Amino acid sequence: MFSPTIKQLLAEKTDTFIIPVAKIAFVQANNPLYHAFLILTRVKYAKIPVLDQENHVVGLISLAMITATMMGTHEITSEPLNSLKVRDVMETNFDKINLSESTLESQLHLLIDNPFLPVVDNHDIFQGLLTRRKWIKAFNYITHNLEKEYKIIKK
């Protein structure tokens, strides 16, 4: 459990934890695979969210997943890019969070194994991403400001 002091300092930064959906590259589950390939190649992210028509996060897709489908036994072929949809290749077993239902501790534990977590609201609508990078920046803020705002006394 986080100490109340740490929680207070983190609370000062929680509004900067989430990257809003408007700033995130994503694809639709029904998009052709070549569309995801183009998006991932241009934005240079390792993995991006996949949404359905109602803006629910239904998966994650990476360039590695796409190139794995392009590997034949003796050659690389672009045919799967034209014949498959994103939903045919995407990862469907992934962690996501609802900020109103998760604790700071649970978020941090999930970010140990995930570079980002899709954030959804109470209707499971995609709201943005919580990233490990943002959490590390918050931790950096605490390490530099804890003793500026609090007197630390060893027990």
CSV table of N, CA and C in Angstrom, one decimal:
chain,number,residue,atom,x,y,z
A,1,MET,N,0.8,-1.2,0.0
A,1,MET,CA,0.0,0.0,0.0
A,1,MET,C,0.9,1.2,0.0
A,2,PHE,N,0.5,2.2,-0.8
A,2,PHE,CA,1.3,3.5,-0.9
A,2,PHE,C,1.0,4.3,0.4
A,3,SER,N,2.1,5.0,0.8
A,3,SER,CA,1.9,5.9,2.0
A,3,SER,C,1.0,7.0,1.6
A,4,PRO,N,0.3,7.6,2.6
A,4,PRO,CA,-0.6,8.8,2.2
A,4,PRO,C,0.2,9.9,1.6
A,5,THR,N,1.4,10.1,2.0
A,5,THR,CA,2.3,11.2,1.5
A,5,THR,C,2.6,10.9,0.0
A,6,ILE,N,2.9,9.7,-0.3
A,6,ILE,CA,3.2,9.4,-1.7
A,6,ILE,C,1.9,9.5,-2.6
A,7,LYS,N,0.8,9.0,-2.0
A,7,LYS,CA,-0.5,9.1,-2.7
A,7,LYS,C,-0.8,10.6,-3.0
A,8,GLN,N,-0.5,11.5,-2.1
A,8,GLN,CA,-0.8,12.9,-2.3
A,8,GLN,C,0.0,13.5,-3.4
A,9,LEU,N,1.3,13.2,-3.4
A,9,LEU,CA,2.2,13.6,-4.4
A,9,LEU,C,1.8,13.1,-5.8
A,10,LEU,N,1.4,11.8,-5.8
A,10,LEU,CA,1.0,11.2,-7.1
A,10,LEU,C,-0.3,11.9,-7.6
A,11,ALA,N,-1.2,12.2,-6.6
A,11,ALA,CA,-2.4,12.8,-7.0
A,11,ALA,C,-2.2,14.2,-7.7
A,12,GLU,N,-1.1,14.8,-7.4
A,12,GLU,CA,-0.8,16.1,-8.1
A,12,GLU,C,-0.4,15.8,-9.6
A,13,LYS,N,-0.1,14.6,-9.9
A,13,LYS,CA,0.3,14.3,-11.3
A,13,LYS,C,-0.7,13.4,-12.0
A,14,THR,N,-1.7,12.9,-11.4
A,14,THR,CA,-2.6,11.9,-12.0
A,14,THR,C,-3.3,12.5,-13.3
A,15,ASP,N,-3.5,13.8,-13.4
A,15,ASP,CA,-4.1,14.3,-14.6
A,15,ASP,C,-3.2,14.2,-15.8
A,16,THR,N,-1.9,14.0,-15.6
A,16,THR,CA,-0.9,13.9,-16.7
A,16,THR,C,-0.6,12.4,-17.0
A,17,PHE,N,-1.2,11.5,-16.3
A,17,PHE,CA,-0.9,10.0,-16.5
A,17,PHE,C,-1.5,9.5,-17.8
A,18,ILE,N,-2.6,10.0,-18.2
A,18,ILE,CA,-3.4,9.4,-19.3
A,18,ILE,C,-3.0,10.2,-20.6
A,19,ILE,N,-2.7,9.5,-21.6
A,19,ILE,CA,-2.6,10.1,-23.0
A,19,ILE,C,-4.0,10.0,-23.6
A,20,PRO,N,-4.6,11.1,-23.9
A,20,PRO,CA,-6.0,11.0,-24.4
A,20,PRO,C,-6.1,10.3,-25.7
A,21,VAL,N,-7.3,9.8,-26.0
A,21,VAL,CA,-7.6,9.0,-27.2
A,21,VAL,C,-7.3,9.9,-28.5
A,22,ALA,N,-7.5,11.2,-28.4
A,22,ALA,CA,-7.3,12.1,-29.5
A,22,ALA,C,-5.8,12.1,-30.0
A,23,LYS,N,-4.9,11.7,-29.1
A,23,LYS,CA,-3.5,11.7,-29.4
A,23,LYS,C,-2.9,10.3,-29.7
A,24,ILE,N,-3.7,9.3,-29.8
A,24,ILE,CA,-3.3,8.0,-29.9
A,24,ILE,C,-3.6,7.4,-31.3
A,25,ALA,N,-2.6,6.7,-31.8
A,25,ALA,CA,-2.8,5.9,-33.1
A,25,ALA,C,-3.5,4.6,-32.7
A,26,PHE,N,-4.5,4.3,-33.4
A,26,PHE,CA,-5.2,3.0,-33.2
A,26,PHE,C,-5.8,2.6,-34.6
A,27,VAL,N,-6.3,1.4,-34.6
A,27,VAL,CA,-6.9,0.9,-35.8
A,27,VAL,C,-8.2,0.2,-35.4
A,28,GLN,N,-9.1,0.0,-36.4
A,28,GLN,CA,-10.3,-0.7,-36.2
A,28,GLN,C,-10.1,-2.2,-36.5
A,29,ALA,N,-10.9,-3.0,-35.8
A,29,ALA,CA,-10.8,-4.5,-35.9
A,29,ALA,C,-11.1,-4.9,-37.4
A,30,ASN,N,-12.0,-4.2,-38.0
A,30,ASN,CA,-12.4,-4.5,-39.4
A,30,ASN,C,-11.5,-4.0,-40.5
A,31,ASN,N,-10.5,-3.2,-40.1
A,31,ASN,CA,-9.5,-2.6,-41.1
A,31,ASN,C,-8.7,-3.7,-41.8
A,32,PRO,N,-8.4,-3.5,-43.0
A,32,PRO,CA,-7.5,-4.5,-43.7
A,32,PRO,C,-6.1,-4.5,-42.9
A,33,LEU,N,-5.5,-5.6,-42.9
A,33,LEU,CA,-4.2,-5.7,-42.2
A,33,LEU,C,-3.2,-4.7,-42.8
A,34,TYR,N,-3.2,-4.4,-44.1
A,34,TYR,CA,-2.3,-3.5,-44.7
A,34,TYR,C,-2.4,-2.1,-44.0
A,35,HIS,N,-3.6,-1.7,-43.6
A,35,HIS,CA,-3.9,-0.4,-43.0
A,35,HIS,C,-3.1,-0.4,-41.6
A,36,ALA,N,-3.2,-1.4,-40.8
A,36,ALA,CA,-2.5,-1.5,-39.6
A,36,ALA,C,-1.0,-1.5,-39.8
A,37,PHE,N,-0.5,-2.2,-40.9
A,37,PHE,CA,0.9,-2.2,-41.2
A,37,PHE,C,1.4,-0.8,-41.6
A,38,LEU,N,0.6,0.0,-42.3
A,38,LEU,CA,1.0,1.4,-42.7
A,38,LEU,C,1.0,2.3,-41.4
A,39,ILE,N,0.0,2.2,-40.6
A,39,ILE,CA,-0.1,3.0,-39.4
A,39,ILE,C,1.1,2.7,-38.5
A,40,LEU,N,1.4,1.4,-38.2
A,40,LEU,CA,2.5,1.1,-37.3
A,40,LEU,C,3.8,1.5,-37.9
A,41,THR,N,4.0,1.4,-39.2
A,41,THR,CA,5.2,1.8,-39.8
A,41,THR,C,5.4,3.3,-39.7
A,42,ARG,N,4.4,4.1,-39.9
A,42,ARG,CA,4.5,5.5,-39.8
A,42,ARG,C,4.6,6.1,-38.4
A,43,VAL,N,3.9,5.6,-37.5
A,43,VAL,CA,3.9,6.1,-36.1
A,43,VAL,C,5.1,5.6,-35.3
A,44,LYS,N,5.7,4.5,-35.7
A,44,LYS,CA,6.9,3.9,-35.1
A,44,LYS,C,6.6,3.5,-33.7
A,45,TYR,N,5.4,3.1,-33.4
A,45,TYR,CA,5.1,2.5,-32.1
A,45,TYR,C,5.2,1.0,-32.2
A,46,ALA,N,5.5,0.3,-31.2
A,46,ALA,CA,5.7,-1.2,-31.2
A,46,ALA,C,4.3,-1.8,-31.3
A,47,LYS,N,3.3,-1.3,-30.6
A,47,LYS,CA,2.0,-1.9,-30.5
A,47,LYS,C,0.9,-0.8,-30.3
A,48,ILE,N,-0.2,-1.0,-30.9
A,48,ILE,CA,-1.3,0.0,-30.8
A,48,ILE,C,-2.6,-0.7,-30.5
A,49,PRO,N,-3.6,0.0,-29.9
A,49,PRO,CA,-4.9,-0.6,-29.6
A,49,PRO,C,-5.7,-0.8,-30.9
A,50,VAL,N,-6.6,-1.8,-30.8
A,50,VAL,CA,-7.6,-2.1,-31.8
A,50,VAL,C,-8.9,-1.9,-31.2
A,51,LEU,N,-9.8,-1.1,-31.9
A,51,LEU,CA,-11.1,-0.8,-31.4
A,51,LEU,C,-12.2,-1.4,-32.3
A,52,ASP,N,-13.3,-1.6,-31.8
A,52,ASP,CA,-14.5,-2.0,-32.6
A,52,ASP,C,-15.3,-0.8,-33.0
A,53,GLN,N,-16.4,-1.0,-33.6
A,53,GLN,CA,-17.2,0.1,-34.2
A,53,GLN,C,-17.8,1.0,-33.0
A,54,GLU,N,-17.9,0.5,-31.8
A,54,GLU,CA,-18.4,1.2,-30.7
A,54,GLU,C,-17.3,1.8,-29.8
A,55,ASN,N,-16.1,1.8,-30.3
A,55,ASN,CA,-14.9,2.3,-29.6
A,55,ASN,C,-14.6,1.5,-28.3
A,56,HIS,N,-14.9,0.3,-28.3
A,56,HIS,CA,-14.4,-0.6,-27.2
A,56,HIS,C,-13.0,-1.2,-27.7
A,57,VAL,N,-12.1,-1.3,-26.7
A,57,VAL,CA,-10.8,-1.9,-27.0
A,57,VAL,C,-11.0,-3.4,-27.1
A,58,VAL,N,-10.7,-4.0,-28.3
A,58,VAL,CA,-10.9,-5.4,-28.5
A,58,VAL,C,-9.6,-6.1,-28.7
A,59,GLY,N,-8.5,-5.4,-28.8
A,59,GLY,CA,-7.3,-6.1,-29.0
A,59,GLY,C,-6.1,-5.1,-29.1
A,60,LEU,N,-4.9,-5.7,-29.3
A,60,LEU,CA,-3.7,-4.9,-29.6
A,60,LEU,C,-3.0,-5.5,-30.8
A,61,ILE,N,-2.4,-4.7,-31.6
A,61,ILE,CA,-1.7,-5.2,-32.7
A,61,ILE,C,-0.3,-4.6,-32.8
A,62,SER,N,0.7,-5.4,-33.3
A,62,SER,CA,2.0,-4.9,-33.4
A,62,SER,C,2.6,-5.3,-34.8
A,63,LEU,N,3.7,-4.6,-35.1
A,63,LEU,CA,4.3,-4.9,-36.4
A,63,LEU,C,4.9,-6.3,-36.4
A,64,ALA,N,5.3,-6.8,-35.3
A,64,ALA,CA,5.8,-8.2,-35.2
A,64,ALA,C,4.7,-9.2,-35.5
A,65,MET,N,3.5,-8.9,-35.0
A,65,MET,CA,2.4,-9.8,-35.3
A,65,MET,C,2.1,-9.8,-36.8
A,66,ILE,N,2.1,-8.7,-37.4
A,66,ILE,CA,1.9,-8.6,-38.8
A,66,ILE,C,2.9,-9.3,-39.7
A,67,THR,N,4.2,-9.0,-39.3
A,67,THR,CA,5.3,-9.6,-40.1
A,67,THR,C,5.3,-11.1,-39.9
A,68,ALA,N,4.8,-11.6,-38.8
A,68,ALA,CA,4.8,-13.1,-38.6
A,68,ALA,C,3.8,-13.7,-39.5
A,69,THR,N,2.7,-13.0,-39.9
A,69,THR,CA,1.8,-13.5,-40.9
A,69,THR,C,2.3,-13.5,-42.3
A,70,MET,N,3.3,-12.6,-42.5
A,70,MET,CA,3.9,-12.5,-43.8
A,70,MET,C,5.0,-13.5,-44.1
A,71,MET,N,5.4,-14.3,-43.1
A,71,MET,CA,6.5,-15.2,-43.3
A,71,MET,C,6.0,-16.5,-43.8
A,72,GLY,N,6.4,-16.9,-45.0
A,72,GLY,CA,6.1,-18.2,-45.6
A,72,GLY,C,7.2,-19.1,-45.2
A,73,THR,N,7.2,-20.3,-45.8
A,73,THR,CA,8.2,-21.3,-45.5
A,73,THR,C,9.6,-20.9,-46.2
A,74,HIS,N,9.5,-20.3,-47.3
A,74,HIS,CA,10.7,-20.0,-48.1
A,74,HIS,C,10.8,-18.5,-48.4
A,75,GLU,N,9.8,-17.7,-48.2
A,75,GLU,CA,9.8,-16.3,-48.6
A,75,GLU,C,8.9,-15.5,-47.7
A,76,ILE,N,9.1,-14.2,-47.8
A,76,ILE,CA,8.1,-13.2,-47.2
A,76,ILE,C,7.2,-12.8,-48.3
A,77,THR,N,5.9,-12.8,-47.9
A,77,THR,CA,4.9,-12.4,-48.9
A,77,THR,C,3.9,-11.4,-48.3
A,78,SER,N,3.5,-10.5,-49.1
A,78,SER,CA,2.6,-9.4,-48.7
A,78,SER,C,1.2,-9.8,-48.9
A,79,GLU,N,0.9,-10.9,-49.4
A,79,GLU,CA,-0.5,-11.4,-49.6
A,79,GLU,C,-1.4,-11.3,-48.4
A,80,PRO,N,-0.9,-11.7,-47.2
A,80,PRO,CA,-1.8,-11.6,-46.0
A,80,PRO,C,-2.2,-10.1,-45.7
A,81,LEU,N,-1.4,-9.2,-46.1
A,81,LEU,CA,-1.8,-7.8,-45.9
A,81,LEU,C,-3.1,-7.4,-46.6
A,82,ASN,N,-3.3,-8.0,-47.7
A,82,ASN,CA,-4.5,-7.8,-48.5
A,82,ASN,C,-5.7,-8.7,-48.2
A,83,SER,N,-5.4,-9.9,-47.7
A,83,SER,CA,-6.5,-10.8,-47.5
A,83,SER,C,-7.0,-10.9,-46.1
A,84,LEU,N,-6.2,-10.4,-45.1
A,84,LEU,CA,-6.6,-10.6,-43.7
A,84,LEU,C,-7.1,-9.2,-43.1
A,85,LYS,N,-7.9,-9.3,-42.1
A,85,LYS,CA,-8.3,-8.1,-41.4
A,85,LYS,C,-7.5,-8.0,-40.1
A,86,VAL,N,-7.5,-6.9,-39.5
A,86,VAL,CA,-6.8,-6.7,-38.2
A,86,VAL,C,-7.2,-7.7,-37.2
A,87,ARG,N,-8.5,-8.0,-37.1
A,87,ARG,CA,-9.1,-8.9,-36.1
A,87,ARG,C,-8.6,-10.3,-36.3
A,88,ASP,N,-8.1,-10.7,-37.4
A,88,ASP,CA,-7.5,-12.0,-37.7
A,88,ASP,C,-6.1,-12.2,-37.1
A,89,VAL,N,-5.5,-11.1,-36.7
A,89,VAL,CA,-4.1,-11.2,-36.3
A,89,VAL,C,-3.9,-10.6,-34.9
A,90,MET,N,-4.8,-9.8,-34.4
A,90,MET,CA,-4.6,-9.0,-33.2
A,90,MET,C,-4.5,-9.9,-31.9
A,91,GLU,N,-3.9,-9.4,-30.9
A,91,GLU,CA,-3.8,-10.1,-29.6
A,91,GLU,C,-5.1,-9.7,-28.9
A,92,THR,N,-5.8,-10.7,-28.3
A,92,THR,CA,-7.1,-10.5,-27.7
A,92,THR,C,-7.0,-10.7,-26.1
A,93,ASN,N,-5.9,-11.2,-25.7
A,93,ASN,CA,-5.7,-11.4,-24.2
A,93,ASN,C,-4.7,-10.4,-23.8
A,94,PHE,N,-5.2,-9.3,-23.2
A,94,PHE,CA,-4.4,-8.1,-22.8
A,94,PHE,C,-5.0,-7.5,-21.5
A,95,ASP,N,-4.2,-6.7,-20.8
A,95,ASP,CA,-4.7,-6.0,-19.7
A,95,ASP,C,-5.2,-4.6,-20.1
A,96,LYS,N,-6.3,-4.2,-19.4
A,96,LYS,CA,-6.8,-2.8,-19.5
A,96,LYS,C,-7.3,-2.4,-18.2
A,97,ILE,N,-7.5,-1.1,-18.0
A,97,ILE,CA,-8.0,-0.6,-16.7
A,97,ILE,C,-9.1,0.4,-16.8
A,98,ASN,N,-9.9,0.4,-15.8
A,98,ASN,CA,-10.9,1.5,-15.6
A,98,ASN,C,-10.4,2.2,-14.4
A,99,LEU,N,-10.1,3.5,-14.5
A,99,LEU,CA,-9.5,4.3,-13.4
A,99,LEU,C,-10.4,4.4,-12.2
A,100,SER,N,-11.7,4.3,-12.4
A,100,SER,CA,-12.6,4.4,-11.2
A,100,SER,C,-12.6,3.1,-10.5
A,101,GLU,N,-12.2,2.0,-11.1
A,101,GLU,CA,-12.2,0.7,-10.4
A,101,GLU,C,-10.8,0.2,-10.1
A,102,SER,N,-9.8,0.9,-10.4
A,102,SER,CA,-8.4,0.4,-10.1
A,102,SER,C,-7.7,1.4,-9.1
A,103,THR,N,-6.7,0.8,-8.4
A,103,THR,CA,-5.9,1.6,-7.5
A,103,THR,C,-4.6,1.9,-8.1
A,104,LEU,N,-3.9,2.9,-7.5
A,104,LEU,CA,-2.6,3.2,-8.0
A,104,LEU,C,-1.7,2.0,-8.0
A,105,GLU,N,-1.8,1.2,-6.9
A,105,GLU,CA,-1.0,0.0,-6.8
A,105,GLU,C,-1.2,-1.0,-7.9
A,106,SER,N,-2.5,-1.2,-8.2
A,106,SER,CA,-2.8,-2.2,-9.2
A,106,SER,C,-2.3,-1.7,-10.6
A,107,GLN,N,-2.4,-0.4,-10.8
A,107,GLN,CA,-1.9,0.2,-12.1
A,107,GLN,C,-0.4,-0.1,-12.2
A,108,LEU,N,0.3,0.2,-11.1
A,108,LEU,CA,1.7,0.1,-11.2
A,108,LEU,C,2.1,-1.4,-11.4
A,109,HIS,N,1.4,-2.3,-10.7
A,109,HIS,CA,1.8,-3.7,-10.9
A,109,HIS,C,1.5,-4.1,-12.3
A,110,LEU,N,0.5,-3.7,-13.0
A,110,LEU,CA,0.2,-4.1,-14.4
A,110,LEU,C,1.2,-3.4,-15.3
A,111,LEU,N,1.7,-2.2,-15.0
A,111,LEU,CA,2.7,-1.6,-15.8
A,111,LEU,C,4.1,-2.2,-15.7
A,112,ILE,N,4.3,-3.1,-14.8
A,112,ILE,CA,5.6,-3.8,-14.7
A,112,ILE,C,5.8,-4.6,-15.9
A,113,ASP,N,4.7,-5.3,-16.3
A,113,ASP,CA,4.7,-6.2,-17.5
A,113,ASP,C,4.2,-5.6,-18.8
A,114,ASN,N,3.6,-4.4,-18.7
A,114,ASN,CA,3.0,-3.8,-19.9
A,114,ASN,C,3.6,-2.4,-20.1
A,115,PRO,N,4.0,-2.1,-21.3
A,115,PRO,CA,4.5,-0.7,-21.5
A,115,PRO,C,3.4,0.3,-21.5
A,116,PHE,N,2.1,-0.1,-21.7
A,116,PHE,CA,1.0,0.7,-21.6
A,116,PHE,C,-0.2,-0.1,-21.3
A,117,LEU,N,-1.3,0.6,-20.8
A,117,LEU,CA,-2.5,0.0,-20.5
A,117,LEU,C,-3.6,0.8,-21.2
A,118,PRO,N,-4.5,0.2,-21.9
A,118,PRO,CA,-5.7,0.9,-22.4
A,118,PRO,C,-6.6,1.2,-21.2
A,119,VAL,N,-7.1,2.4,-21.3
A,119,VAL,CA,-8.0,2.9,-20.2
A,119,VAL,C,-9.4,3.0,-20.8
A,120,VAL,N,-10.3,2.4,-20.1
A,120,VAL,CA,-11.7,2.4,-20.5
A,120,VAL,C,-12.6,3.1,-19.4
A,121,ASP,N,-13.8,3.5,-19.8
A,121,ASP,CA,-14.7,4.1,-18.8
A,121,ASP,C,-15.7,3.0,-18.3
A,122,ASN,N,-16.7,3.4,-17.6
A,122,ASN,CA,-17.6,2.5,-17.0
A,122,ASN,C,-18.5,1.7,-18.0
A,123,HIS,N,-18.5,2.3,-19.3
A,123,HIS,CA,-19.2,1.6,-20.4
A,123,HIS,C,-18.2,0.9,-21.3
A,124,ASP,N,-17.0,0.7,-20.8
A,124,ASP,CA,-15.9,0.0,-21.6
A,124,ASP,C,-15.5,0.7,-22.9
A,125,ILE,N,-15.7,2.0,-22.9
A,125,ILE,CA,-15.3,2.9,-24.0
A,125,ILE,C,-13.9,3.3,-23.8
A,126,PHE,N,-13.1,3.2,-24.9
A,126,PHE,CA,-11.7,3.6,-24.9
A,126,PHE,C,-11.5,5.1,-24.6
A,127,GLN,N,-10.7,5.4,-23.5
A,127,GLN,CA,-10.5,6.8,-23.1
A,127,GLN,C,-9.0,7.2,-23.4
A,128,GLY,N,-8.1,6.3,-23.5
A,128,GLY,CA,-6.7,6.7,-23.7
A,128,GLY,C,-5.8,5.6,-23.2
A,129,LEU,N,-4.5,6.0,-23.0
A,129,LEU,CA,-3.5,5.0,-22.5
A,129,LEU,C,-2.8,5.5,-21.3
A,130,LEU,N,-2.6,4.6,-20.4
A,130,LEU,CA,-1.8,4.9,-19.2
A,130,LEU,C,-0.5,4.2,-19.6
A,131,THR,N,0.6,5.0,-19.6
A,131,THR,CA,1.9,4.4,-20.0
A,131,THR,C,2.9,4.3,-18.8
A,132,ARG,N,3.8,3.3,-19.0
A,132,ARG,CA,4.8,3.2,-18.0
A,132,ARG,C,5.7,4.4,-17.9
A,133,ARG,N,5.9,5.0,-19.1
A,133,ARG,CA,6.7,6.3,-19.2
A,133,ARG,C,6.1,7.4,-18.3
A,134,LYS,N,4.8,7.5,-18.4
A,134,LYS,CA,4.2,8.6,-17.5
A,134,LYS,C,4.3,8.3,-16.0
A,135,TRP,N,4.2,7.0,-15.7
A,135,TRP,CA,4.4,6.6,-14.3
A,135,TRP,C,5.8,6.9,-13.8
A,136,ILE,N,6.8,6.6,-14.7
A,136,ILE,CA,8.2,6.8,-14.3
A,136,ILE,C,8.4,8.3,-14.1
A,137,LYS,N,7.8,9.1,-15.0
A,137,LYS,CA,7.9,10.6,-14.8
A,137,LYS,C,7.3,11.0,-13.5
A,138,ALA,N,6.2,10.4,-13.1
A,138,ALA,CA,5.6,10.8,-11.8
A,138,ALA,C,6.5,10.4,-10.7
A,139,PHE,N,7.1,9.2,-10.8
A,139,PHE,CA,8.0,8.8,-9.7
A,139,PHE,C,9.2,9.7,-9.6
A,140,ASN,N,9.7,10.1,-10.8
A,140,ASN,CA,10.8,11.1,-10.8
A,140,ASN,C,10.4,12.4,-10.1
A,141,TYR,N,9.2,12.8,-10.4
A,141,TYR,CA,8.7,14.0,-9.7
A,141,TYR,C,8.7,13.9,-8.2
A,142,ILE,N,8.2,12.7,-7.7
A,142,ILE,CA,8.2,12.5,-6.3
A,142,ILE,C,9.6,12.5,-5.7
A,143,THR,N,10.5,11.8,-6.4
A,143,THR,CA,11.9,11.7,-5.8
A,143,THR,C,12.6,13.1,-5.7
A,144,HIS,N,12.2,14.0,-6.6
A,144,HIS,CA,12.7,15.3,-6.6
A,144,HIS,C,12.0,16.3,-5.7
A,145,ASN,N,10.8,16.0,-5.3
A,145,ASN,CA,10.0,17.0,-4.6
A,145,ASN,C,9.5,16.5,-3.2
A,146,LEU,N,9.7,15.3,-2.8
A,146,LEU,CA,9.3,14.8,-1.6
A,146,LEU,C,9.9,15.6,-0.4
A,147,GLU,N,11.1,15.8,-0.4
A,147,GLU,CA,11.8,16.6,0.7
A,147,GLU,C,11.6,18.1,0.6
A,148,LYS,N,11.2,18.6,-0.5
A,148,LYS,CA,10.9,20.0,-0.7
A,148,LYS,C,9.5,20.3,0.0
A,149,GLU,N,8.6,19.3,0.1
A,149,GLU,CA,7.3,19.6,0.6
A,149,GLU,C,7.1,18.9,2.0
A,150,TYR,N,7.9,17.9,2.3
A,150,TYR,CA,7.7,17.1,3.5
A,150,TYR,C,9.1,17.0,4.3
A,151,LYS,N,9.0,17.0,5.6
A,151,LYS,CA,10.2,16.7,6.4
A,151,LYS,C,10.2,15.2,6.7
A,152,ILE,N,11.3,14.6,6.3
A,152,ILE,CA,11.4,13.1,6.4
A,152,ILE,C,12.2,12.8,7.7
A,153,ILE,N,11.6,12.1,8.6
A,153,ILE,CA,12.2,11.7,9.9
A,153,ILE,C,12.3,10.2,10.0
A,154,LYS,N,13.4,9.7,10.2
A,154,LYS,CA,13.6,8.2,10.3
A,154,LYS,C,13.0,7.8,11.6
A,155,LYS,N,12.2,6.7,11.5
A,155,LYS,CA,11.6,6.1,12.8
A,155,LYS,C,12.6,5.5,13.6
